[in-house]
mmCIF file with all atom_site columns, C-alpha atoms in Angstrom:
data_model
loop_
_atom_site.group_PDB
_atom_site.id
_atom_site.type_symbol
_atom_site.label_atom_id
_atom_site.label_alt_id
_atom_site.label_comp_id
_atom_site.label_asym_id
_atom_site.label_entity_id
_atom_site.label_seq_id
_atom_site.pdbx_PDB_ins_code
_atom_site.Cartn_x
_atom_site.Cartn_y
_atom_site.Cartn_z
_atom_site.occupancy
_atom_site.B_iso_or_equiv
_atom_site.pdbx_formal_charge
_atom_site.auth_seq_id
_atom_site.auth_comp_id
_atom_site.auth_asym_id
_atom_site.auth_atom_id
_atom_site.pdbx_PDB_model_num
ATOM 1   C CA . ASP A 1 1   ? -23.415 28.748 -56.692 1.00 0.00 ? 23  ASP A CA 1
ATOM 2   C CA . THR A 1 2   ? -25.908 28.392 -59.508 1.00 0.00 ? 24  THR A CA 1
ATOM 3   C CA . GLY A 1 3   ? -26.024 24.602 -59.605 1.00 0.00 ? 25  GLY A CA 1
ATOM 4   C CA . VAL A 1 4   ? -25.433 22.240 -62.506 1.00 0.00 ? 26  VAL A CA 1
ATOM 5   C CA . SER A 1 5   ? -26.994 23.362 -65.768 1.00 0.00 ? 27  SER A CA 1
ATOM 6   C CA . GLN A 1 6   ? -27.686 21.396 -68.935 1.00 0.00 ? 28  GLN A CA 1
ATOM 7   C CA . ASP A 1 7   ? -28.572 22.506 -72.407 1.00 0.00 ? 29  ASP A CA 1
ATOM 8   C CA . PRO A 1 8   ? -30.829 21.848 -74.200 1.00 0.00 ? 30  PRO A CA 1
ATOM 9   C CA . ARG A 1 9   ? -33.534 20.592 -71.877 1.00 0.00 ? 31  ARG A CA 1
ATOM 10  C CA . HIS A 1 10  ? -35.321 18.796 -74.664 1.00 0.00 ? 32  HIS A CA 1
ATOM 11  C CA . LYS A 1 11  ? -34.135 17.567 -78.039 1.00 0.00 ? 33  LYS A CA 1
ATOM 12  C CA . ILE A 1 12  ? -36.143 15.850 -80.758 1.00 0.00 ? 34  ILE A CA 1
ATOM 13  C CA . THR A 1 13  ? -34.143 14.478 -83.649 1.00 0.00 ? 35  THR A CA 1
ATOM 14  C CA . LYS A 1 14  ? -34.566 12.092 -86.509 1.00 0.00 ? 36  LYS A CA 1
ATOM 15  C CA . ARG A 1 15  ? -32.805 8.769  -86.585 1.00 0.00 ? 37  ARG A CA 1
ATOM 16  C CA . GLY A 1 16  ? -29.362 9.058  -88.097 1.00 0.00 ? 38  GLY A CA 1
ATOM 17  C CA . GLN A 1 17  ? -28.758 12.646 -87.060 1.00 0.00 ? 39  GLN A CA 1
ATOM 18  C CA . ASN A 1 18  ? -25.997 13.763 -84.685 1.00 0.00 ? 40  ASN A CA 1
ATOM 19  C CA . VAL A 1 19  ? -26.793 15.540 -81.432 1.00 0.00 ? 41  VAL A CA 1
ATOM 20  C CA . THR A 1 20  ? -24.651 17.308 -78.842 1.00 0.00 ? 42  THR A CA 1
ATOM 21  C CA . PHE A 1 21  ? -25.514 18.109 -75.254 1.00 0.00 ? 43  PHE A CA 1
ATOM 22  C CA . ARG A 1 22  ? -23.761 20.478 -72.905 1.00 0.00 ? 44  ARG A CA 1
ATOM 23  C CA . CYS A 1 23  ? -23.278 20.373 -69.154 1.00 0.00 ? 45  CYS A CA 1
ATOM 24  C CA . ASP A 1 24  ? -21.947 23.180 -66.982 1.00 0.00 ? 46  ASP A CA 1
ATOM 25  C CA . PRO A 1 25  ? -20.935 21.916 -63.535 1.00 0.00 ? 47  PRO A CA 1
ATOM 26  C CA . ILE A 1 26  ? -20.845 23.802 -60.282 1.00 0.00 ? 48  ILE A CA 1
ATOM 27  C CA . SER A 1 27  ? -17.788 26.006 -60.353 1.00 0.00 ? 49  SER A CA 1
ATOM 28  C CA . GLU A 1 28  ? -14.768 24.536 -58.512 1.00 0.00 ? 50  GLU A CA 1
ATOM 29  C CA . HIS A 1 29  ? -16.164 21.009 -58.911 1.00 0.00 ? 51  HIS A CA 1
ATOM 30  C CA . ASN A 1 30  ? -13.416 18.976 -60.529 1.00 0.00 ? 52  ASN A CA 1
ATOM 31  C CA . ARG A 1 31  ? -15.445 15.839 -61.264 1.00 0.00 ? 53  ARG A CA 1
ATOM 32  C CA . LEU A 1 32  ? -18.174 15.644 -63.861 1.00 0.00 ? 54  LEU A CA 1
ATOM 33  C CA . TYR A 1 33  ? -20.376 12.616 -64.564 1.00 0.00 ? 55  TYR A CA 1
ATOM 34  C CA . TRP A 1 34  ? -22.783 11.628 -67.315 1.00 0.00 ? 56  TRP A CA 1
ATOM 35  C CA . TYR A 1 35  ? -25.668 9.214  -66.736 1.00 0.00 ? 57  TYR A CA 1
ATOM 36  C CA . ARG A 1 36  ? -28.487 7.939  -68.942 1.00 0.00 ? 58  ARG A CA 1
ATOM 37  C CA . GLN A 1 37  ? -31.975 7.116  -67.725 1.00 0.00 ? 59  GLN A CA 1
ATOM 38  C CA . THR A 1 38  ? -34.598 5.263  -69.724 1.00 0.00 ? 60  THR A CA 1
ATOM 39  C CA . LEU A 1 39  ? -38.252 5.158  -68.795 1.00 0.00 ? 61  LEU A CA 1
ATOM 40  C CA . GLY A 1 40  ? -38.965 3.279  -65.594 1.00 0.00 ? 62  GLY A CA 1
ATOM 41  C CA . GLN A 1 41  ? -35.304 2.636  -64.825 1.00 0.00 ? 63  GLN A CA 1
ATOM 42  C CA . GLY A 1 42  ? -32.740 4.195  -62.548 1.00 0.00 ? 64  GLY A CA 1
ATOM 43  C CA . PRO A 1 43  ? -29.954 6.241  -64.100 1.00 0.00 ? 65  PRO A CA 1
ATOM 44  C CA . GLU A 1 44  ? -26.993 4.305  -65.491 1.00 0.00 ? 66  GLU A CA 1
ATOM 45  C CA . PHE A 1 45  ? -23.439 5.553  -65.446 1.00 0.00 ? 67  PHE A CA 1
ATOM 46  C CA . LEU A 1 46  ? -21.899 6.490  -68.804 1.00 0.00 ? 68  LEU A CA 1
ATOM 47  C CA . THR A 1 47  ? -18.610 8.246  -68.106 1.00 0.00 ? 69  THR A CA 1
ATOM 48  C CA . TYR A 1 48  ? -16.836 10.651 -65.816 1.00 0.00 ? 70  TYR A CA 1
ATOM 49  C CA . PHE A 1 49  ? -14.051 13.221 -65.858 1.00 0.00 ? 71  PHE A CA 1
ATOM 50  C CA . GLN A 1 50  ? -11.657 14.508 -63.299 1.00 0.00 ? 72  GLN A CA 1
ATOM 51  C CA . ASN A 1 51  ? -10.673 17.916 -64.555 1.00 0.00 ? 73  ASN A CA 1
ATOM 52  C CA . GLU A 1 52  ? -10.136 17.354 -68.292 1.00 0.00 ? 74  GLU A CA 1
ATOM 53  C CA . ALA A 1 53  ? -9.187  13.675 -68.012 1.00 0.00 ? 75  ALA A CA 1
ATOM 54  C CA . GLN A 1 54  ? -11.806 11.066 -68.856 1.00 0.00 ? 76  GLN A CA 1
ATOM 55  C CA . LEU A 1 55  ? -11.204 8.445  -66.174 1.00 0.00 ? 77  LEU A CA 1
ATOM 56  C CA . GLU A 1 56  ? -13.829 5.830  -66.878 1.00 0.00 ? 78  GLU A CA 1
ATOM 57  C CA . LYS A 1 57  ? -16.264 4.877  -69.613 1.00 0.00 ? 79  LYS A CA 1
ATOM 58  C CA . SER A 1 58  ? -19.098 2.405  -69.287 1.00 0.00 ? 80  SER A CA 1
ATOM 59  C CA . ARG A 1 59  ? -19.543 -0.279 -71.896 1.00 0.00 ? 81  ARG A CA 1
ATOM 60  C CA . LEU A 1 60  ? -22.913 1.419  -72.480 1.00 0.00 ? 82  LEU A CA 1
ATOM 61  C CA . LEU A 1 61  ? -20.921 4.144  -74.197 1.00 0.00 ? 83  LEU A CA 1
ATOM 62  C CA . SER A 1 62  ? -20.725 2.730  -77.707 1.00 0.00 ? 84  SER A CA 1
ATOM 63  C CA . ASP A 1 63  ? -18.373 4.159  -80.305 1.00 0.00 ? 85  ASP A CA 1
ATOM 64  C CA . ARG A 1 64  ? -21.214 6.436  -81.462 1.00 0.00 ? 86  ARG A CA 1
ATOM 65  C CA . PHE A 1 65  ? -20.918 8.315  -78.179 1.00 0.00 ? 87  PHE A CA 1
ATOM 66  C CA . SER A 1 66  ? -18.131 10.698 -77.322 1.00 0.00 ? 88  SER A CA 1
ATOM 67  C CA . ALA A 1 67  ? -17.691 12.992 -74.351 1.00 0.00 ? 89  ALA A CA 1
ATOM 68  C CA . GLU A 1 68  ? -15.233 15.796 -73.818 1.00 0.00 ? 90  GLU A CA 1
ATOM 69  C CA . ARG A 1 69  ? -14.284 18.243 -71.120 1.00 0.00 ? 91  ARG A CA 1
ATOM 70  C CA . PRO A 1 70  ? -11.653 20.282 -72.912 1.00 0.00 ? 92  PRO A CA 1
ATOM 71  C CA . LYS A 1 71  ? -10.672 22.784 -70.251 1.00 0.00 ? 93  LYS A CA 1
ATOM 72  C CA . GLY A 1 72  ? -11.872 20.988 -67.182 1.00 0.00 ? 94  GLY A CA 1
ATOM 73  C CA . SER A 1 73  ? -14.979 23.144 -66.959 1.00 0.00 ? 95  SER A CA 1
ATOM 74  C CA . PHE A 1 74  ? -18.051 22.401 -69.104 1.00 0.00 ? 96  PHE A CA 1
ATOM 75  C CA . SER A 1 75  ? -18.524 19.067 -70.859 1.00 0.00 ? 97  SER A CA 1
ATOM 76  C CA . THR A 1 76  ? -20.204 17.957 -74.061 1.00 0.00 ? 98  THR A CA 1
ATOM 77  C CA . LEU A 1 77  ? -21.749 14.609 -74.913 1.00 0.00 ? 99  LEU A CA 1
ATOM 78  C CA . GLU A 1 78  ? -22.163 13.862 -78.599 1.00 0.00 ? 100 GLU A CA 1
ATOM 79  C CA . ILE A 1 79  ? -24.179 11.038 -80.093 1.00 0.00 ? 101 ILE A CA 1
ATOM 80  C CA . GLN A 1 80  ? -23.544 10.269 -83.734 1.00 0.00 ? 102 GLN A CA 1
ATOM 81  C CA . ARG A 1 81  ? -25.998 8.507  -86.047 1.00 0.00 ? 103 ARG A CA 1
ATOM 82  C CA . THR A 1 82  ? -28.726 8.459  -83.406 1.00 0.00 ? 104 THR A CA 1
ATOM 83  C CA . GLU A 1 83  ? -30.943 5.410  -83.043 1.00 0.00 ? 105 GLU A CA 1
ATOM 84  C CA . GLN A 1 84  ? -34.374 5.102  -81.472 1.00 0.00 ? 106 GLN A CA 1
ATOM 85  C CA . GLY A 1 85  ? -32.786 3.226  -78.577 1.00 0.00 ? 107 GLY A CA 1
ATOM 86  C CA . ASP A 1 86  ? -30.875 6.377  -77.691 1.00 0.00 ? 108 ASP A CA 1
ATOM 87  C CA . SER A 1 87  ? -34.108 8.022  -76.566 1.00 0.00 ? 109 SER A CA 1
ATOM 88  C CA . ALA A 1 88  ? -33.612 8.712  -72.880 1.00 0.00 ? 110 ALA A CA 1
ATOM 89  C CA . MET A 1 89  ? -32.936 11.367 -70.274 1.00 0.00 ? 111 MET A CA 1
ATOM 90  C CA . TYR A 1 90  ? -29.258 12.312 -70.152 1.00 0.00 ? 112 TYR A CA 1
ATOM 91  C CA . LEU A 1 91  ? -28.208 13.517 -66.727 1.00 0.00 ? 113 LEU A CA 1
ATOM 92  C CA . CYS A 1 92  ? -25.064 15.345 -65.731 1.00 0.00 ? 114 CYS A CA 1
ATOM 93  C CA . ALA A 1 93  ? -23.664 15.620 -62.211 1.00 0.00 ? 115 ALA A CA 1
ATOM 94  C CA . SER A 1 94  ? -20.638 17.234 -60.628 1.00 0.00 ? 116 SER A CA 1
ATOM 95  C CA . SER A 1 95  ? -18.718 16.816 -57.400 1.00 0.00 ? 117 SER A CA 1
ATOM 96  C CA . ARG A 1 96  ? -15.608 17.859 -55.524 1.00 0.00 ? 118 ARG A CA 1
ATOM 97  C CA . PRO A 1 97  ? -14.551 14.705 -53.740 1.00 0.00 ? 119 PRO A CA 1
ATOM 98  C CA . SER A 1 98  ? -12.983 15.001 -50.342 1.00 0.00 ? 120 SER A CA 1
ATOM 99  C CA . LEU A 1 99  ? -12.626 12.754 -47.350 1.00 0.00 ? 121 LEU A CA 1
ATOM 100 C CA . ALA A 1 100 ? -15.848 14.175 -45.985 1.00 0.00 ? 122 ALA A CA 1
ATOM 101 C CA . ASP A 1 101 ? -17.920 14.588 -49.094 1.00 0.00 ? 123 ASP A CA 1
ATOM 102 C CA . TYR A 1 102 ? -18.422 12.598 -52.254 1.00 0.00 ? 124 TYR A CA 1
ATOM 103 C CA . GLU A 1 103 ? -21.855 13.996 -52.941 1.00 0.00 ? 125 GLU A CA 1
ATOM 104 C CA . GLN A 1 104 ? -22.847 14.451 -56.561 1.00 0.00 ? 126 GLN A CA 1
ATOM 105 C CA . TYR A 1 105 ? -25.124 17.303 -57.579 1.00 0.00 ? 127 TYR A CA 1
ATOM 106 C CA . PHE A 1 106 ? -27.376 16.732 -60.564 1.00 0.00 ? 128 PHE A CA 1
ATOM 107 C CA . GLY A 1 107 ? -28.555 18.978 -63.340 1.00 0.00 ? 129 GLY A CA 1
ATOM 108 C CA . PRO A 1 108 ? -32.126 19.005 -64.707 1.00 0.00 ? 130 PRO A CA 1
ATOM 109 C CA . GLY A 1 109 ? -31.266 16.634 -67.543 1.00 0.00 ? 131 GLY A CA 1
ATOM 110 C CA . THR A 1 110 ? -31.655 16.667 -71.316 1.00 0.00 ? 132 THR A CA 1
ATOM 111 C CA . ARG A 1 111 ? -34.515 14.596 -72.668 1.00 0.00 ? 133 ARG A CA 1
ATOM 112 C CA . LEU A 1 112 ? -33.713 13.136 -76.083 1.00 0.00 ? 134 LEU A CA 1
ATOM 113 C CA . THR A 1 113 ? -36.385 11.758 -78.371 1.00 0.00 ? 135 THR A CA 1
ATOM 114 C CA . VAL A 1 114 ? -35.267 10.025 -81.548 1.00 0.00 ? 136 VAL A CA 1
ATOM 115 C CA . THR A 1 115 ? -38.036 9.628  -84.129 1.00 0.00 ? 137 THR A CA 1
ATOM 116 C CA . LYS B 2 1   ? -20.475 -6.312 -59.585 1.00 0.00 ? 11  LYS B CA 1
ATOM 117 C CA . GLN B 2 2   ? -22.542 -4.024 -57.401 1.00 0.00 ? 12  GLN B CA 1
ATOM 118 C CA . GLU B 2 3   ? -26.304 -4.357 -57.787 1.00 0.00 ? 13  GLU B CA 1
ATOM 119 C CA . VAL B 2 4   ? -28.894 -2.196 -56.077 1.00 0.00 ? 14  VAL B CA 1
ATOM 120 C CA . THR B 2 5   ? -32.473 -3.331 -55.545 1.00 0.00 ? 15  THR B CA 1
ATOM 121 C CA . GLN B 2 6   ? -35.428 -1.321 -54.291 1.00 0.00 ? 16  GLN B CA 1
ATOM 122 C CA . ILE B 2 7   ? -38.584 -2.741 -52.807 1.00 0.00 ? 17  ILE B CA 1
ATOM 123 C CA . PRO B 2 8   ? -41.431 -2.121 -53.334 1.00 0.00 ? 18  PRO B CA 1
ATOM 124 C CA . ALA B 2 9   ? -41.410 -1.003 -56.952 1.00 0.00 ? 19  ALA B CA 1
ATOM 125 C CA . ALA B 2 10  ? -44.609 0.969  -56.397 1.00 0.00 ? 20  ALA B CA 1
ATOM 126 C CA . LEU B 2 11  ? -46.619 2.079  -53.406 1.00 0.00 ? 21  LEU B CA 1
ATOM 127 C CA . SER B 2 12  ? -49.961 3.846  -53.089 1.00 0.00 ? 22  SER B CA 1
ATOM 128 C CA . VAL B 2 13  ? -51.050 5.061  -49.667 1.00 0.00 ? 23  VAL B CA 1
ATOM 129 C CA . PRO B 2 14  ? -53.506 7.498  -48.100 1.00 0.00 ? 24  PRO B CA 1
ATOM 130 C CA . GLU B 2 15  ? -52.242 10.768 -46.740 1.00 0.00 ? 25  GLU B CA 1
ATOM 131 C CA . GLY B 2 16  ? -50.863 10.648 -43.197 1.00 0.00 ? 26  GLY B CA 1
ATOM 132 C CA . GLU B 2 17  ? -49.342 7.192  -43.284 1.00 0.00 ? 27  GLU B CA 1
ATOM 133 C CA . ASN B 2 18  ? -45.780 6.511  -42.206 1.00 0.00 ? 28  ASN B CA 1
ATOM 134 C CA . LEU B 2 19  ? -43.807 4.769  -44.933 1.00 0.00 ? 29  LEU B CA 1
ATOM 135 C CA . VAL B 2 20  ? -40.694 2.642  -45.247 1.00 0.00 ? 30  VAL B CA 1
ATOM 136 C CA . LEU B 2 21  ? -38.864 2.299  -48.546 1.00 0.00 ? 31  LEU B CA 1
ATOM 137 C CA . ASN B 2 22  ? -36.192 -0.348 -48.816 1.00 0.00 ? 32  ASN B CA 1
ATOM 138 C CA . CYS B 2 23  ? -32.890 -0.437 -50.653 1.00 0.00 ? 33  CYS B CA 1
ATOM 139 C CA . SER B 2 24  ? -30.442 -3.333 -50.732 1.00 0.00 ? 34  SER B CA 1
ATOM 140 C CA . PHE B 2 25  ? -26.991 -3.623 -52.297 1.00 0.00 ? 35  PHE B CA 1
ATOM 141 C CA . THR B 2 26  ? -24.785 -6.622 -52.935 1.00 0.00 ? 36  THR B CA 1
ATOM 142 C CA . ASP B 2 27  ? -21.299 -5.242 -52.175 1.00 0.00 ? 37  ASP B CA 1
ATOM 143 C CA . SER B 2 28  ? -20.824 -3.666 -48.752 1.00 0.00 ? 38  SER B CA 1
ATOM 144 C CA . ALA B 2 29  ? -17.627 -1.863 -49.851 1.00 0.00 ? 39  ALA B CA 1
ATOM 145 C CA . ILE B 2 30  ? -19.368 1.443  -50.439 1.00 0.00 ? 40  ILE B CA 1
ATOM 146 C CA . TYR B 2 31  ? -18.335 4.960  -49.533 1.00 0.00 ? 41  TYR B CA 1
ATOM 147 C CA . ASN B 2 32  ? -21.716 6.597  -49.221 1.00 0.00 ? 42  ASN B CA 1
ATOM 148 C CA . LEU B 2 33  ? -25.370 5.957  -49.940 1.00 0.00 ? 43  LEU B CA 1
ATOM 149 C CA . GLN B 2 34  ? -27.675 8.636  -51.222 1.00 0.00 ? 44  GLN B CA 1
ATOM 150 C CA . TRP B 2 35  ? -31.436 8.914  -51.537 1.00 0.00 ? 45  TRP B CA 1
ATOM 151 C CA . PHE B 2 36  ? -32.975 10.987 -54.313 1.00 0.00 ? 46  PHE B CA 1
ATOM 152 C CA . ARG B 2 37  ? -36.424 12.124 -55.303 1.00 0.00 ? 47  ARG B CA 1
ATOM 153 C CA . GLN B 2 38  ? -37.460 12.373 -58.939 1.00 0.00 ? 48  GLN B CA 1
ATOM 154 C CA . ASP B 2 39  ? -40.653 13.982 -60.167 1.00 0.00 ? 49  ASP B CA 1
ATOM 155 C CA . PRO B 2 40  ? -42.015 12.815 -63.539 1.00 0.00 ? 50  PRO B CA 1
ATOM 156 C CA . GLY B 2 41  ? -39.868 14.023 -66.425 1.00 0.00 ? 51  GLY B CA 1
ATOM 157 C CA . LYS B 2 42  ? -37.523 15.913 -64.105 1.00 0.00 ? 52  LYS B CA 1
ATOM 158 C CA . GLY B 2 43  ? -33.982 15.583 -62.811 1.00 0.00 ? 53  GLY B CA 1
ATOM 159 C CA . LEU B 2 44  ? -32.876 14.256 -59.440 1.00 0.00 ? 54  LEU B CA 1
ATOM 160 C CA . THR B 2 45  ? -33.250 16.048 -56.128 1.00 0.00 ? 55  THR B CA 1
ATOM 161 C CA . SER B 2 46  ? -30.933 14.879 -53.379 1.00 0.00 ? 56  SER B CA 1
ATOM 162 C CA . LEU B 2 47  ? -32.740 14.053 -50.146 1.00 0.00 ? 57  LEU B CA 1
ATOM 163 C CA . LEU B 2 48  ? -30.181 12.511 -47.830 1.00 0.00 ? 58  LEU B CA 1
ATOM 164 C CA . LEU B 2 49  ? -26.594 11.317 -48.070 1.00 0.00 ? 59  LEU B CA 1
ATOM 165 C CA . ILE B 2 50  ? -25.271 8.847  -45.516 1.00 0.00 ? 60  ILE B CA 1
ATOM 166 C CA . GLN B 2 51  ? -21.518 8.542  -45.274 1.00 0.00 ? 61  GLN B CA 1
ATOM 167 C CA . SER B 2 52  ? -20.095 5.080  -44.767 1.00 0.00 ? 62  SER B CA 1
ATOM 168 C CA . SER B 2 53  ? -19.131 5.880  -41.170 1.00 0.00 ? 63  SER B CA 1
ATOM 169 C CA . GLN B 2 54  ? -22.673 6.971  -40.325 1.00 0.00 ? 64  GLN B CA 1
ATOM 170 C CA . ARG B 2 55  ? -25.717 4.892  -39.546 1.00 0.00 ? 65  ARG B CA 1
ATOM 171 C CA . GLU B 2 56  ? -28.474 7.394  -40.263 1.00 0.00 ? 66  GLU B CA 1
ATOM 172 C CA . GLN B 2 57  ? -29.383 10.856 -41.440 1.00 0.00 ? 67  GLN B CA 1
ATOM 173 C CA . THR B 2 58  ? -32.495 12.916 -40.817 1.00 0.00 ? 68  THR B CA 1
ATOM 174 C CA . SER B 2 59  ? -34.061 15.818 -42.648 1.00 0.00 ? 69  SER B CA 1
ATOM 175 C CA . GLY B 2 60  ? -37.495 16.999 -41.602 1.00 0.00 ? 70  GLY B CA 1
ATOM 176 C CA . ARG B 2 61  ? -39.955 14.141 -42.026 1.00 0.00 ? 71  ARG B CA 1
ATOM 177 C CA . LEU B 2 62  ? -37.330 11.946 -43.675 1.00 0.00 ? 72  LEU B CA 1
ATOM 178 C CA . ASN B 2 63  ? -34.976 9.544  -41.939 1.00 0.00 ? 73  ASN B CA 1
ATOM 179 C CA . ALA B 2 64  ? -32.549 7.247  -43.734 1.00 0.00 ? 74  ALA B CA 1
ATOM 180 C CA . SER B 2 65  ? -30.591 4.443  -42.115 1.00 0.00 ? 75  SER B CA 1
ATOM 181 C CA . LEU B 2 66  ? -27.651 2.453  -43.387 1.00 0.00 ? 76  LEU B CA 1
ATOM 182 C CA . ASP B 2 67  ? -26.483 -1.029 -42.380 1.00 0.00 ? 77  ASP B CA 1
ATOM 183 C CA . LYS B 2 68  ? -23.425 -1.784 -44.482 1.00 0.00 ? 78  LYS B CA 1
ATOM 184 C CA . SER B 2 69  ? -22.869 -5.245 -43.048 1.00 0.00 ? 79  SER B CA 1
ATOM 185 C CA . SER B 2 70  ? -26.279 -6.432 -44.209 1.00 0.00 ? 80  SER B CA 1
ATOM 186 C CA . GLY B 2 71  ? -26.249 -4.346 -47.387 1.00 0.00 ? 81  GLY B CA 1
ATOM 187 C CA . ARG B 2 72  ? -29.431 -2.450 -46.595 1.00 0.00 ? 82  ARG B CA 1
ATOM 188 C CA . SER B 2 73  ? -30.776 1.045  -46.269 1.00 0.00 ? 83  SER B CA 1
ATOM 189 C CA . THR B 2 74  ? -34.258 2.243  -45.441 1.00 0.00 ? 84  THR B CA 1
ATOM 190 C CA . LEU B 2 75  ? -35.919 5.576  -46.056 1.00 0.00 ? 85  LEU B CA 1
ATOM 191 C CA . TYR B 2 76  ? -38.611 6.406  -43.539 1.00 0.00 ? 86  TYR B CA 1
ATOM 192 C CA . ILE B 2 77  ? -41.183 9.058  -44.460 1.00 0.00 ? 87  ILE B CA 1
ATOM 193 C CA . ALA B 2 78  ? -43.317 10.260 -41.587 1.00 0.00 ? 88  ALA B CA 1
ATOM 194 C CA . ALA B 2 79  ? -46.841 11.581 -41.993 1.00 0.00 ? 89  ALA B CA 1
ATOM 195 C CA . SER B 2 80  ? -46.885 11.305 -45.777 1.00 0.00 ? 90  SER B CA 1
ATOM 196 C CA . GLN B 2 81  ? -48.454 14.078 -47.860 1.00 0.00 ? 91  GLN B CA 1
ATOM 197 C CA . PRO B 2 82  ? -49.713 14.208 -51.477 1.00 0.00 ? 92  PRO B CA 1
ATOM 198 C CA . GLY B 2 83  ? -46.688 16.383 -52.289 1.00 0.00 ? 93  GLY B CA 1
ATOM 199 C CA . ASP B 2 84  ? -44.449 13.423 -51.449 1.00 0.00 ? 94  ASP B CA 1
ATOM 200 C CA . SER B 2 85  ? -45.712 11.638 -54.564 1.00 0.00 ? 95  SER B CA 1
ATOM 201 C CA . ALA B 2 86  ? -42.663 10.938 -56.724 1.00 0.00 ? 96  ALA B CA 1
ATOM 202 C CA . THR B 2 87  ? -40.135 8.223  -57.506 1.00 0.00 ? 97  THR B CA 1
ATOM 203 C CA . TYR B 2 88  ? -37.535 7.631  -54.819 1.00 0.00 ? 98  TYR B CA 1
ATOM 204 C CA . LEU B 2 89  ? -34.145 6.328  -55.867 1.00 0.00 ? 99  LEU B CA 1
ATOM 205 C CA . CYS B 2 90  ? -31.280 5.073  -53.773 1.00 0.00 ? 100 CYS B CA 1
ATOM 206 C CA . ALA B 2 91  ? -27.717 4.983  -55.062 1.00 0.00 ? 101 ALA B CA 1
ATOM 207 C CA . VAL B 2 92  ? -24.400 3.805  -53.706 1.00 0.00 ? 102 VAL B CA 1
ATOM 208 C CA . TYR B 2 93  ? -20.949 5.227  -54.306 1.00 0.00 ? 103 TYR B CA 1
ATOM 209 C CA . PRO B 2 94  ? -17.724 3.698  -54.925 1.00 0.00 ? 104 PRO B CA 1
ATOM 210 C CA . ASP B 2 95  ? -16.799 6.671  -57.129 1.00 0.00 ? 105 ASP B CA 1
ATOM 211 C CA . LYS B 2 96  ? -19.652 6.634  -59.638 1.00 0.00 ? 106 LYS B CA 1
ATOM 212 C CA . LEU B 2 97  ? -23.237 6.205  -58.515 1.00 0.00 ? 107 LEU B CA 1
ATOM 213 C CA . ILE B 2 98  ? -25.002 2.892  -58.968 1.00 0.00 ? 108 ILE B CA 1
ATOM 214 C CA . PHE B 2 99  ? -28.751 3.317  -58.778 1.00 0.00 ? 109 PHE B CA 1
ATOM 215 C CA . GLY B 2 100 ? -31.652 1.107  -57.949 1.00 0.00 ? 110 GLY B CA 1
ATOM 216 C CA . THR B 2 101 ? -34.724 1.135  -60.176 1.00 0.00 ? 111 THR B CA 1
ATOM 217 C CA . GLY B 2 102 ? -36.697 3.214  -57.715 1.00 0.00 ? 112 GLY B CA 1
ATOM 218 C CA . THR B 2 103 ? -39.924 3.095  -55.753 1.00 0.00 ? 113 THR B CA 1
ATOM 219 C CA . ARG B 2 104 ? -42.816 4.978  -57.311 1.00 0.00 ? 114 ARG B CA 1
ATOM 220 C CA . LEU B 2 105 ? -44.841 6.512  -54.494 1.00 0.00 ? 115 LEU B CA 1
ATOM 221 C CA . GLN B 2 106 ? -48.333 7.897  -54.737 1.00 0.00 ? 116 GLN B CA 1
ATOM 222 C CA . VAL B 2 107 ? -49.935 9.544  -51.713 1.00 0.00 ? 117 VAL B CA 1
ATOM 223 C CA . PHE B 2 108 ? -53.627 10.277 -52.167 1.00 0.00 ? 118 PHE B CA 1
ATOM 224 C CA . PRO B 2 109 ? -55.705 12.733 -50.127 1.00 0.00 ? 119 PRO B CA 1
#
């Protein structure tokens, strides 16, 4: 069990560019979550998958954002036409819900800076 | 809509003090409540998870309690150390996590 990994850890991009982040969950975890955290705030939910199905999207997820989990394993989060307001830490988490355990395990995050 | 509030927003104490961090939530229909630690610029480290059927959890110098009926949880840190300096976040589950804004703790020698 190697934990949740995210790539890249840091990304600096210019406004208007597209960026893509990757998250690899803990193996056998069927749920995968994306959160966004801005400075001084708690993380906010963006979207989550159960296997390859995207079950919920926050209204924070504008049409410039898209997330996929094509084979129910890793997931990607793409932001098109980035804006300075997109600068944040993007966190990924995974879980394997059961009656006894809903715990989510977090990755180290990807810090995005839009200049 | 579930809202999570943490008080105080910031706390600065000398080493050795016992601390209480507070978390309140507006909707008692939660599954679990989880406390996290976050160091500056880093991801989240899970500290304690309290299932809805439980009233408290303990790990080392940390003890977390949960009172669903009043919508409150407290994190108790015994004998604080400078290494405890971090932001502490609580979050509640329906299925996705809803976080508070955190308590920024500084423990000075």
